[in-house]
Amino acid sequence: MNRLLIASALALAATGALAEYPEKPITIIVPFSAGGPTDKVARDFAEAMRTPLGGATIVIENVAGAGGTLGATRTAKATPDGYTLLLHHIGMATAPGLYRNIQYKVPDFEHLGLINEVPMTLIGRPTLPANNYAELTKWLKANEGKINLANAGLGAASHLCGLMFQKTLGIDMQTVPYKGTAPALTDLIGGQVDIMCDQTTNTTPQIAGGKVKAFAVTTPKRLTTEVLAKLPTLDESGMKGFNVSIWHGLYAPQGTPKAVVDKLNAALKVALKDPEFIKREEALGAVIVADERTSPAEHRKWVESETAKWVPVIKAAGQYAD
């Protein structure tokens, strides 16, 4: 009987402690440098999370390196109390293929919910002798083996999209990795490389300014922004099922108490409806997730499905980042 009383007392104490969460600042680790797209999403999202968490202090800590795996490792090994979180992008699913010696696995995290998706565009140099997707595919087939496909570096969004595009189209291209999106776009605009696949956040200004040719978007549905609304999807252009976007999700270390996970998930869902956050994301060309993937279980299923999709593509290409 005494043991039962002690266990009951401990359970009540734990419940009371969780009810007060958060009692101190929460740190969201961003596994990339300050000022980048993921850092921007994290800072705006943290602002939207403060109110539903009772005005909590949320600190952003940038732990950049090794394609996001350093920050992810730091989070996986942190105390599972809800005070160290991770905001990561598609790298959560692609790292197992790109890095052969990472120090964590997807099960090492509690999945708290998906946040947004950033569509991608297929673009070409301004002097490319094709003006629509049909003409582009003819040109690609006629010049197989001579095509230069640019990307922002191994493991970058543009690299992943390019791999999937080559695999689906069945045409080999010469991959040209750069140290960042800016130099890759500069050479594309200058005609040193032929085509590139990159996020709307990076390509929309170039498309609007007529500096590159735009051929398609990589999502199943057409986009609605003024600059991109007329572009067809790769799916409707013949590449059935083609769907590549850069998404962001929120994570906690495995073993974080369910009550804390539930509280964080509830706050996430409120934050995703914050008008100011929505406005800022739309300005970046991002789409707020508004489906079942905002729940922990469906978020986990999504990451698992994305991992199953990307790892074979990366391994088949033999292009590793470690």
PDB file of N, CA and C in Angstrom, residues 21 26-33 38-39 41-43 45-46 49 58-93 95 102-116 247-254 256 264 268 299 303:
ATOM      1  N   TYR A  21       4.742  23.689 -17.575  1.00  0.00           N
ATOM      2  CA  TYR A  21       5.639  23.820 -18.737  1.00  0.00           C
ATOM      3  C   TYR A  21       5.109  24.888 -19.683  1.00  0.00           C
ATOM      4  N   ILE A  26      12.920  28.156 -23.826  1.00  0.00           N
ATOM      5  CA  ILE A  26      13.014  27.019 -24.741  1.00  0.00           C
ATOM      6  C   ILE A  26      14.019  27.372 -25.824  1.00  0.00           C
ATOM      7  N   THR A  27      14.906  26.449 -26.138  1.00  0.00           N
ATOM      8  CA  THR A  27      15.876  26.654 -27.220  1.00  0.00           C
ATOM      9  C   THR A  27      15.461  25.845 -28.436  1.00  0.00           C
ATOM     10  N   ILE A  28      15.343  26.523 -29.571  1.00  0.00           N
ATOM     11  CA  ILE A  28      15.122  25.831 -30.838  1.00  0.00           C
ATOM     12  C   ILE A  28      16.435  25.834 -31.601  1.00  0.00           C
ATOM     13  N   ILE A  29      16.988  24.663 -31.817  1.00  0.00           N
ATOM     14  CA  ILE A  29      18.231  24.547 -32.576  1.00  0.00           C
ATOM     15  C   ILE A  29      17.921  24.575 -34.068  1.00  0.00           C
ATOM     16  N   VAL A  30      18.610  25.439 -34.781  1.00  0.00           N
ATOM     17  CA  VAL A  30      18.542  25.502 -36.240  1.00  0.00           C
ATOM     18  C   VAL A  30      19.867  24.960 -36.750  1.00  0.00           C
ATOM     19  N   PRO A  31      19.875  23.858 -37.491  1.00  0.00           N
ATOM     20  CA  PRO A  31      21.132  23.214 -37.878  1.00  0.00           C
ATOM     21  C   PRO A  31      21.829  23.855 -39.085  1.00  0.00           C
ATOM     22  N   PHE A  32      21.574  25.150 -39.276  1.00  0.00           N
ATOM     23  CA  PHE A  32      22.192  25.890 -40.382  1.00  0.00           C
ATOM     24  C   PHE A  32      22.559  27.301 -39.902  1.00  0.00           C
ATOM     25  N   SER A  33      23.286  28.008 -40.727  1.00  0.00           N
ATOM     26  CA  SER A  33      23.770  29.336 -40.349  1.00  0.00           C
ATOM     27  C   SER A  33      22.636  30.348 -40.221  1.00  0.00           C
ATOM     28  N   THR A  38      16.094  28.450 -43.612  1.00  0.00           N
ATOM     29  CA  THR A  38      15.590  27.709 -42.452  1.00  0.00           C
ATOM     30  C   THR A  38      15.654  28.553 -41.185  1.00  0.00           C
ATOM     31  N   ASP A  39      16.697  29.350 -41.049  1.00  0.00           N
ATOM     32  CA  ASP A  39      16.825  30.248 -39.901  1.00  0.00           C
ATOM     33  C   ASP A  39      15.687  31.262 -39.902  1.00  0.00           C
ATOM     34  N   VAL A  41      12.671  30.902 -41.243  1.00  0.00           N
ATOM     35  CA  VAL A  41      11.451  30.186 -40.864  1.00  0.00           C
ATOM     36  C   VAL A  41      11.408  29.990 -39.351  1.00  0.00           C
ATOM     37  N   ALA A  42      12.535  29.569 -38.771  1.00  0.00           N
ATOM     38  CA  ALA A  42      12.584  29.288 -37.339  1.00  0.00           C
ATOM     39  C   ALA A  42      12.307  30.526 -36.501  1.00  0.00           C
ATOM     40  N   ARG A  43      12.882  31.655 -36.877  1.00  0.00           N
ATOM     41  CA  ARG A  43      12.695  32.883 -36.089  1.00  0.00           C
ATOM     42  C   ARG A  43      11.252  33.380 -36.181  1.00  0.00           C
ATOM     43  N   PHE A  45       8.654  31.458 -36.842  1.00  0.00           N
ATOM     44  CA  PHE A  45       7.830  30.445 -36.186  1.00  0.00           C
ATOM     45  C   PHE A  45       7.926  30.575 -34.665  1.00  0.00           C
ATOM     46  N   ALA A  46       9.126  30.834 -34.151  1.00  0.00           N
ATOM     47  CA  ALA A  46       9.311  31.006 -32.709  1.00  0.00           C
ATOM     48  C   ALA A  46       8.455  32.152 -32.193  1.00  0.00           C
ATOM     49  N   MET A  49       4.962  31.006 -31.864  1.00  0.00           N
ATOM     50  CA  MET A  49       4.780  29.990 -30.822  1.00  0.00           C
ATOM     51  C   MET A  49       4.704  30.598 -29.420  1.00  0.00           C
ATOM     52  N   ILE A  58      11.625  32.028 -26.250  1.00  0.00           N
ATOM     53  CA  ILE A  58      12.141  31.014 -27.163  1.00  0.00           C
ATOM     54  C   ILE A  58      13.406  31.561 -27.814  1.00  0.00           C
ATOM     55  N   VAL A  59      14.486  30.851 -27.635  1.00  0.00           N
ATOM     56  CA  VAL A  59      15.795  31.279 -28.138  1.00  0.00           C
ATOM     57  C   VAL A  59      16.187  30.422 -29.337  1.00  0.00           C
ATOM     58  N   ILE A  60      16.688  31.068 -30.383  1.00  0.00           N
ATOM     59  CA  ILE A  60      17.189  30.343 -31.551  1.00  0.00           C
ATOM     60  C   ILE A  60      18.701  30.162 -31.405  1.00  0.00           C
ATOM     61  N   GLU A  61      19.154  28.922 -31.550  1.00  0.00           N
ATOM     62  CA  GLU A  61      20.589  28.628 -31.510  1.00  0.00           C
ATOM     63  C   GLU A  61      20.994  27.976 -32.829  1.00  0.00           C
ATOM     64  N   ASN A  62      21.892  28.613 -33.536  1.00  0.00           N
ATOM     65  CA  ASN A  62      22.371  28.074 -34.809  1.00  0.00           C
ATOM     66  C   ASN A  62      23.549  27.142 -34.566  1.00  0.00           C
ATOM     67  N   VAL A  63      23.365  25.867 -34.937  1.00  0.00           N
ATOM     68  CA  VAL A  63      24.431  24.865 -34.811  1.00  0.00           C
ATOM     69  C   VAL A  63      24.669  24.318 -36.215  1.00  0.00           C
ATOM     70  N   ALA A  64      25.420  25.061 -37.008  1.00  0.00           N
ATOM     71  CA  ALA A  64      25.612  24.715 -38.415  1.00  0.00           C
ATOM     72  C   ALA A  64      26.760  23.735 -38.597  1.00  0.00           C
ATOM     73  N   GLY A  65      26.679  22.984 -39.700  1.00  0.00           N
ATOM     74  CA  GLY A  65      27.768  22.080 -40.046  1.00  0.00           C
ATOM     75  C   GLY A  65      27.287  20.723 -40.494  1.00  0.00           C
ATOM     76  N   ALA A  66      28.028  20.127 -41.430  1.00  0.00           N
ATOM     77  CA  ALA A  66      27.761  18.768 -41.918  1.00  0.00           C
ATOM     78  C   ALA A  66      26.326  18.608 -42.400  1.00  0.00           C
ATOM     79  N   GLY A  67      25.866  19.596 -43.161  1.00  0.00           N
ATOM     80  CA  GLY A  67      24.551  19.492 -43.779  1.00  0.00           C
ATOM     81  C   GLY A  67      23.394  19.405 -42.811  1.00  0.00           C
ATOM     82  N   GLY A  68      23.568  19.962 -41.626  1.00  0.00           N
ATOM     83  CA  GLY A  68      22.496  19.945 -40.640  1.00  0.00           C
ATOM     84  C   GLY A  68      22.599  18.816 -39.636  1.00  0.00           C
ATOM     85  N   THR A  69      23.540  17.896 -39.840  1.00  0.00           N
ATOM     86  CA  THR A  69      23.612  16.732 -38.955  1.00  0.00           C
ATOM     87  C   THR A  69      24.209  17.074 -37.580  1.00  0.00           C
ATOM     88  N   LEU A  70      25.024  18.122 -37.483  1.00  0.00           N
ATOM     89  CA  LEU A  70      25.579  18.498 -36.184  1.00  0.00           C
ATOM     90  C   LEU A  70      24.479  18.982 -35.248  1.00  0.00           C
ATOM     91  N   GLY A  71      23.623  19.856 -35.755  1.00  0.00           N
ATOM     92  CA  GLY A  71      22.525  20.360 -34.943  1.00  0.00           C
ATOM     93  C   GLY A  71      21.533  19.279 -34.582  1.00  0.00           C
ATOM     94  N   ALA A  72      21.263  18.385 -35.511  1.00  0.00           N
ATOM     95  CA  ALA A  72      20.338  17.282 -35.250  1.00  0.00           C
ATOM     96  C   ALA A  72      20.907  16.347 -34.182  1.00  0.00           C
ATOM     97  N   THR A  73      22.214  16.093 -34.252  1.00  0.00           N
ATOM     98  CA  THR A  73      22.861  15.240 -33.260  1.00  0.00           C
ATOM     99  C   THR A  73      22.796  15.881 -31.881  1.00  0.00           C
ATOM    100  N   ARG A  74      23.054  17.184 -31.819  1.00  0.00           N
ATOM    101  CA  ARG A  74      22.979  17.907 -30.540  1.00  0.00           C
ATOM    102  C   ARG A  74      21.601  17.751 -29.915  1.00  0.00           C
ATOM    103  N   THR A  75      20.561  17.874 -30.730  1.00  0.00           N
ATOM    104  CA  THR A  75      19.195  17.761 -30.220  1.00  0.00           C
ATOM    105  C   THR A  75      18.891  16.343 -29.766  1.00  0.00           C
ATOM    106  N   ALA A  76      19.281  15.360 -30.579  1.00  0.00           N
ATOM    107  CA  ALA A  76      18.994  13.958 -30.256  1.00  0.00           C
ATOM    108  C   ALA A  76      19.589  13.558 -28.910  1.00  0.00           C
ATOM    109  N   LYS A  77      20.730  14.164 -28.542  1.00  0.00           N
ATOM    110  CA  LYS A  77      21.418  13.804 -27.314  1.00  0.00           C
ATOM    111  C   LYS A  77      21.083  14.726 -26.139  1.00  0.00           C
ATOM    112  N   ALA A  78      20.194  15.703 -26.374  1.00  0.00           N
ATOM    113  CA  ALA A  78      19.823  16.645 -25.321  1.00  0.00           C
ATOM    114  C   ALA A  78      18.874  15.997 -24.307  1.00  0.00           C
ATOM    115  N   THR A  79      18.767  16.595 -23.140  1.00  0.00           N
ATOM    116  CA  THR A  79      17.832  16.113 -22.122  1.00  0.00           C
ATOM    117  C   THR A  79      16.404  16.199 -22.670  1.00  0.00           C
ATOM    118  N   PRO A  80      15.642  15.112 -22.624  1.00  0.00           N
ATOM    119  CA  PRO A  80      14.293  15.104 -23.213  1.00  0.00           C
ATOM    120  C   PRO A  80      13.247  15.727 -22.289  1.00  0.00           C
ATOM    121  N   ASP A  81      13.354  17.035 -22.083  1.00  0.00           N
ATOM    122  CA  ASP A  81      12.441  17.708 -21.157  1.00  0.00           C
ATOM    123  C   ASP A  81      11.601  18.792 -21.834  1.00  0.00           C
ATOM    124  N   GLY A  82      11.743  18.929 -23.160  1.00  0.00           N
ATOM    125  CA  GLY A  82      10.948  19.923 -23.873  1.00  0.00           C
ATOM    126  C   GLY A  82      11.602  21.288 -23.978  1.00  0.00           C
ATOM    127  N   TYR A  83      12.822  21.415 -23.467  1.00  0.00           N
ATOM    128  CA  TYR A  83      13.483  22.723 -23.498  1.00  0.00           C
ATOM    129  C   TYR A  83      14.551  22.826 -24.588  1.00  0.00           C
ATOM    130  N   THR A  84      14.797  21.739 -25.284  1.00  0.00           N
ATOM    131  CA  THR A  84      15.674  21.761 -26.456  1.00  0.00           C
ATOM    132  C   THR A  84      14.926  21.124 -27.611  1.00  0.00           C
ATOM    133  N   LEU A  85      14.644  21.914 -28.642  1.00  0.00           N
ATOM    134  CA  LEU A  85      13.900  21.450 -29.804  1.00  0.00           C
ATOM    135  C   LEU A  85      14.760  21.636 -31.049  1.00  0.00           C
ATOM    136  N   LEU A  86      14.313  21.069 -32.139  1.00  0.00           N
ATOM    137  CA  LEU A  86      15.022  21.171 -33.420  1.00  0.00           C
ATOM    138  C   LEU A  86      14.034  21.563 -34.504  1.00  0.00           C
ATOM    139  N   LEU A  87      14.380  22.566 -35.291  1.00  0.00           N
ATOM    140  CA  LEU A  87      13.607  22.889 -36.477  1.00  0.00           C
ATOM    141  C   LEU A  87      14.481  22.573 -37.682  1.00  0.00           C
ATOM    142  N   HIS A  88      14.068  21.556 -38.438  1.00  0.00           N
ATOM    143  CA  HIS A  88      14.897  21.025 -39.520  1.00  0.00           C
ATOM    144  C   HIS A  88      14.067  20.932 -40.800  1.00  0.00           C
ATOM    145  N   HIS A  89      14.776  20.868 -41.950  1.00  0.00           N
ATOM    146  CA  HIS A  89      14.051  20.755 -43.213  1.00  0.00           C
ATOM    147  C   HIS A  89      14.139  19.329 -43.763  1.00  0.00           C
ATOM    148  N   ILE A  90      14.021  19.184 -45.066  1.00  0.00           N
ATOM    149  CA  ILE A  90      14.004  17.867 -45.712  1.00  0.00           C
ATOM    150  C   ILE A  90      15.257  17.041 -45.407  1.00  0.00           C
ATOM    151  N   GLY A  91      16.302  17.715 -44.938  1.00  0.00           N
ATOM    152  CA  GLY A  91      17.525  17.008 -44.558  1.00  0.00           C
ATOM    153  C   GLY A  91      17.284  15.948 -43.506  1.00  0.00           C
ATOM    154  N   MET A  92      16.199  16.058 -42.766  1.00  0.00           N
ATOM    155  CA  MET A  92      15.864  15.037 -41.775  1.00  0.00           C
ATOM    156  C   MET A  92      15.661  13.687 -42.458  1.00  0.00           C
ATOM    157  N   ALA A  93      15.144  13.727 -43.695  1.00  0.00           N
ATOM    158  CA  ALA A  93      14.869  12.496 -44.439  1.00  0.00           C
ATOM    159  C   ALA A  93      16.006  12.096 -45.368  1.00  0.00           C
ATOM    160  N   ALA A  95      19.423  12.910 -44.943  1.00  0.00           N
ATOM    161  CA  ALA A  95      20.722  12.692 -44.295  1.00  0.00           C
ATOM    162  C   ALA A  95      21.109  11.216 -44.208  1.00  0.00           C
ATOM    163  N   ILE A 102      26.284   9.179 -39.748  1.00  0.00           N
ATOM    164  CA  ILE A 102      25.620  10.123 -38.850  1.00  0.00           C
ATOM    165  C   ILE A 102      25.411   9.472 -37.480  1.00  0.00           C
ATOM    166  N   GLN A 103      25.348  10.315 -36.448  1.00  0.00           N
ATOM    167  CA  GLN A 103      25.308   9.843 -35.069  1.00  0.00           C
ATOM    168  C   GLN A 103      23.899   9.750 -34.492  1.00  0.00           C
ATOM    169  N   TYR A 104      22.890   9.748 -35.331  1.00  0.00           N
ATOM    170  CA  TYR A 104      21.514   9.650 -34.848  1.00  0.00           C
ATOM    171  C   TYR A 104      20.665   8.959 -35.904  1.00  0.00           C
ATOM    172  N   LYS A 105      19.457   8.580 -35.514  1.00  0.00           N
ATOM    173  CA  LYS A 105      18.487   8.002 -36.434  1.00  0.00           C
ATOM    174  C   LYS A 105      17.150   8.714 -36.241  1.00  0.00           C
ATOM    175  N   VAL A 106      16.276   8.617 -37.224  1.00  0.00           N
ATOM    176  CA  VAL A 106      14.976   9.281 -37.141  1.00  0.00           C
ATOM    177  C   VAL A 106      14.222   8.903 -35.862  1.00  0.00           C
ATOM    178  N   PRO A 107      14.263   7.631 -35.407  1.00  0.00           N
ATOM    179  CA  PRO A 107      13.559   7.280 -34.163  1.00  0.00           C
ATOM    180  C   PRO A 107      14.095   7.973 -32.912  1.00  0.00           C
ATOM    181  N   ASP A 108      15.232   8.666 -33.014  1.00  0.00           N
ATOM    182  CA  ASP A 108      15.797   9.360 -31.864  1.00  0.00           C
ATOM    183  C   ASP A 108      15.056  10.653 -31.542  1.00  0.00           C
ATOM    184  N   PHE A 109      13.985  10.945 -32.278  1.00  0.00           N
ATOM    185  CA  PHE A 109      13.245  12.185 -32.093  1.00  0.00           C
ATOM    186  C   PHE A 109      11.755  11.946 -31.888  1.00  0.00           C
ATOM    187  N   GLU A 110      11.160  12.856 -31.130  1.00  0.00           N
ATOM    188  CA  GLU A 110       9.706  12.969 -31.086  1.00  0.00           C
ATOM    189  C   GLU A 110       9.328  13.954 -32.181  1.00  0.00           C
ATOM    190  N   HIS A 111       8.446  13.558 -33.081  1.00  0.00           N
ATOM    191  CA  HIS A 111       8.016  14.418 -34.174  1.00  0.00           C
ATOM    192  C   HIS A 111       6.842  15.261 -33.686  1.00  0.00           C
ATOM    193  N   LEU A 112       6.972  16.568 -33.752  1.00  0.00           N
ATOM    194  CA  LEU A 112       5.970  17.466 -33.172  1.00  0.00           C
ATOM    195  C   LEU A 112       4.995  18.038 -34.197  1.00  0.00           C
ATOM    196  N   GLY A 113       5.326  17.966 -35.470  1.00  0.00           N
ATOM    197  CA  GLY A 113       4.423  18.469 -36.502  1.00  0.00           C
ATOM    198  C   GLY A 113       5.157  19.155 -37.637  1.00  0.00           C
ATOM    199  N   LEU A 114       4.598  19.023 -38.833  1.00  0.00           N
ATOM    200  CA  LEU A 114       5.162  19.689 -40.006  1.00  0.00           C
ATOM    201  C   LEU A 114       4.707  21.146 -40.020  1.00  0.00           C
ATOM    202  N   ILE A 115       5.545  22.034 -40.544  1.00  0.00           N
ATOM    203  CA  ILE A 115       5.265  23.469 -40.504  1.00  0.00           C
ATOM    204  C   ILE A 115       4.926  24.042 -41.870  1.00  0.00           C
ATOM    205  N   ASN A 116       5.807  23.852 -42.838  1.00  0.00           N
ATOM    206  CA  ASN A 116       5.565  24.448 -44.157  1.00  0.00           C
ATOM    207  C   ASN A 116       6.200  23.607 -45.256  1.00  0.00           C
ATOM    208  N   TRP A 247      10.446  20.970 -47.051  1.00  0.00           N
ATOM    209  CA  TRP A 247       9.544  21.152 -45.922  1.00  0.00           C
ATOM    210  C   TRP A 247      10.329  21.336 -44.622  1.00  0.00           C
ATOM    211  N   HIS A 248       9.666  21.916 -43.643  1.00  0.00           N
ATOM    212  CA  HIS A 248      10.261  22.112 -42.324  1.00  0.00           C
ATOM    213  C   HIS A 248       9.361  21.501 -41.257  1.00  0.00           C
ATOM    214  N   GLY A 249       9.979  20.884 -40.255  1.00  0.00           N
ATOM    215  CA  GLY A 249       9.236  20.298 -39.156  1.00  0.00           C
ATOM    216  C   GLY A 249       9.902  20.598 -37.828  1.00  0.00           C
ATOM    217  N   LEU A 250       9.168  20.350 -36.743  1.00  0.00           N
ATOM    218  CA  LEU A 250       9.673  20.611 -35.393  1.00  0.00           C
ATOM    219  C   LEU A 250       9.838  19.279 -34.654  1.00  0.00           C
ATOM    220  N   TYR A 251      10.950  19.150 -33.898  1.00  0.00           N
ATOM    221  CA  TYR A 251      11.287  17.890 -33.244  1.00  0.00           C
ATOM    222  C   TYR A 251      11.760  18.129 -31.810  1.00  0.00           C
ATOM    223  N   ALA A 252      11.638  17.080 -30.998  1.00  0.00           N
ATOM    224  CA  ALA A 252      12.175  17.069 -29.638  1.00  0.00           C
ATOM    225  C   ALA A 252      12.929  15.757 -29.453  1.00  0.00           C
ATOM    226  N   PRO A 253      13.826  15.677 -28.480  1.00  0.00           N
ATOM    227  CA  PRO A 253      14.540  14.414 -28.253  1.00  0.00           C
ATOM    228  C   PRO A 253      13.573  13.292 -27.890  1.00  0.00           C
ATOM    229  N   GLN A 254      13.908  12.086 -28.296  1.00  0.00           N
ATOM    230  CA  GLN A 254      13.102  10.919 -27.950  1.00  0.00           C
ATOM    231  C   GLN A 254      12.991  10.796 -26.432  1.00  0.00           C
ATOM    232  N   THR A 256      10.826  12.650 -24.634  1.00  0.00           N
ATOM    233  CA  THR A 256      10.173  13.838 -24.086  1.00  0.00           C
ATOM    234  C   THR A 256       8.770  13.441 -23.604  1.00  0.00           C
ATOM    235  N   LEU A 264       3.294  21.107 -26.913  1.00  0.00           N
ATOM    236  CA  LEU A 264       4.047  21.712 -28.003  1.00  0.00           C
ATOM    237  C   LEU A 264       3.292  21.570 -29.331  1.00  0.00           C
ATOM    238  N   LEU A 268       1.986  24.475 -31.746  1.00  0.00           N
ATOM    239  CA  LEU A 268       2.371  24.483 -33.159  1.00  0.00           C
ATOM    240  C   LEU A 268       1.149  24.726 -34.046  1.00  0.00           C
ATOM    241  N   HIS A 299       3.241  13.318 -38.933  1.00  0.00           N
ATOM    242  CA  HIS A 299       4.541  13.932 -39.236  1.00  0.00           C
ATOM    243  C   HIS A 299       5.610  12.846 -39.329  1.00  0.00           C
ATOM    244  N   VAL A 303       7.968  11.783 -42.646  1.00  0.00           N
ATOM    245  CA  VAL A 303       9.430  11.724 -42.673  1.00  0.00           C
ATOM    246  C   VAL A 303       9.886  10.333 -43.110  1.00  0.00           C
TER     247      VAL A 303
END
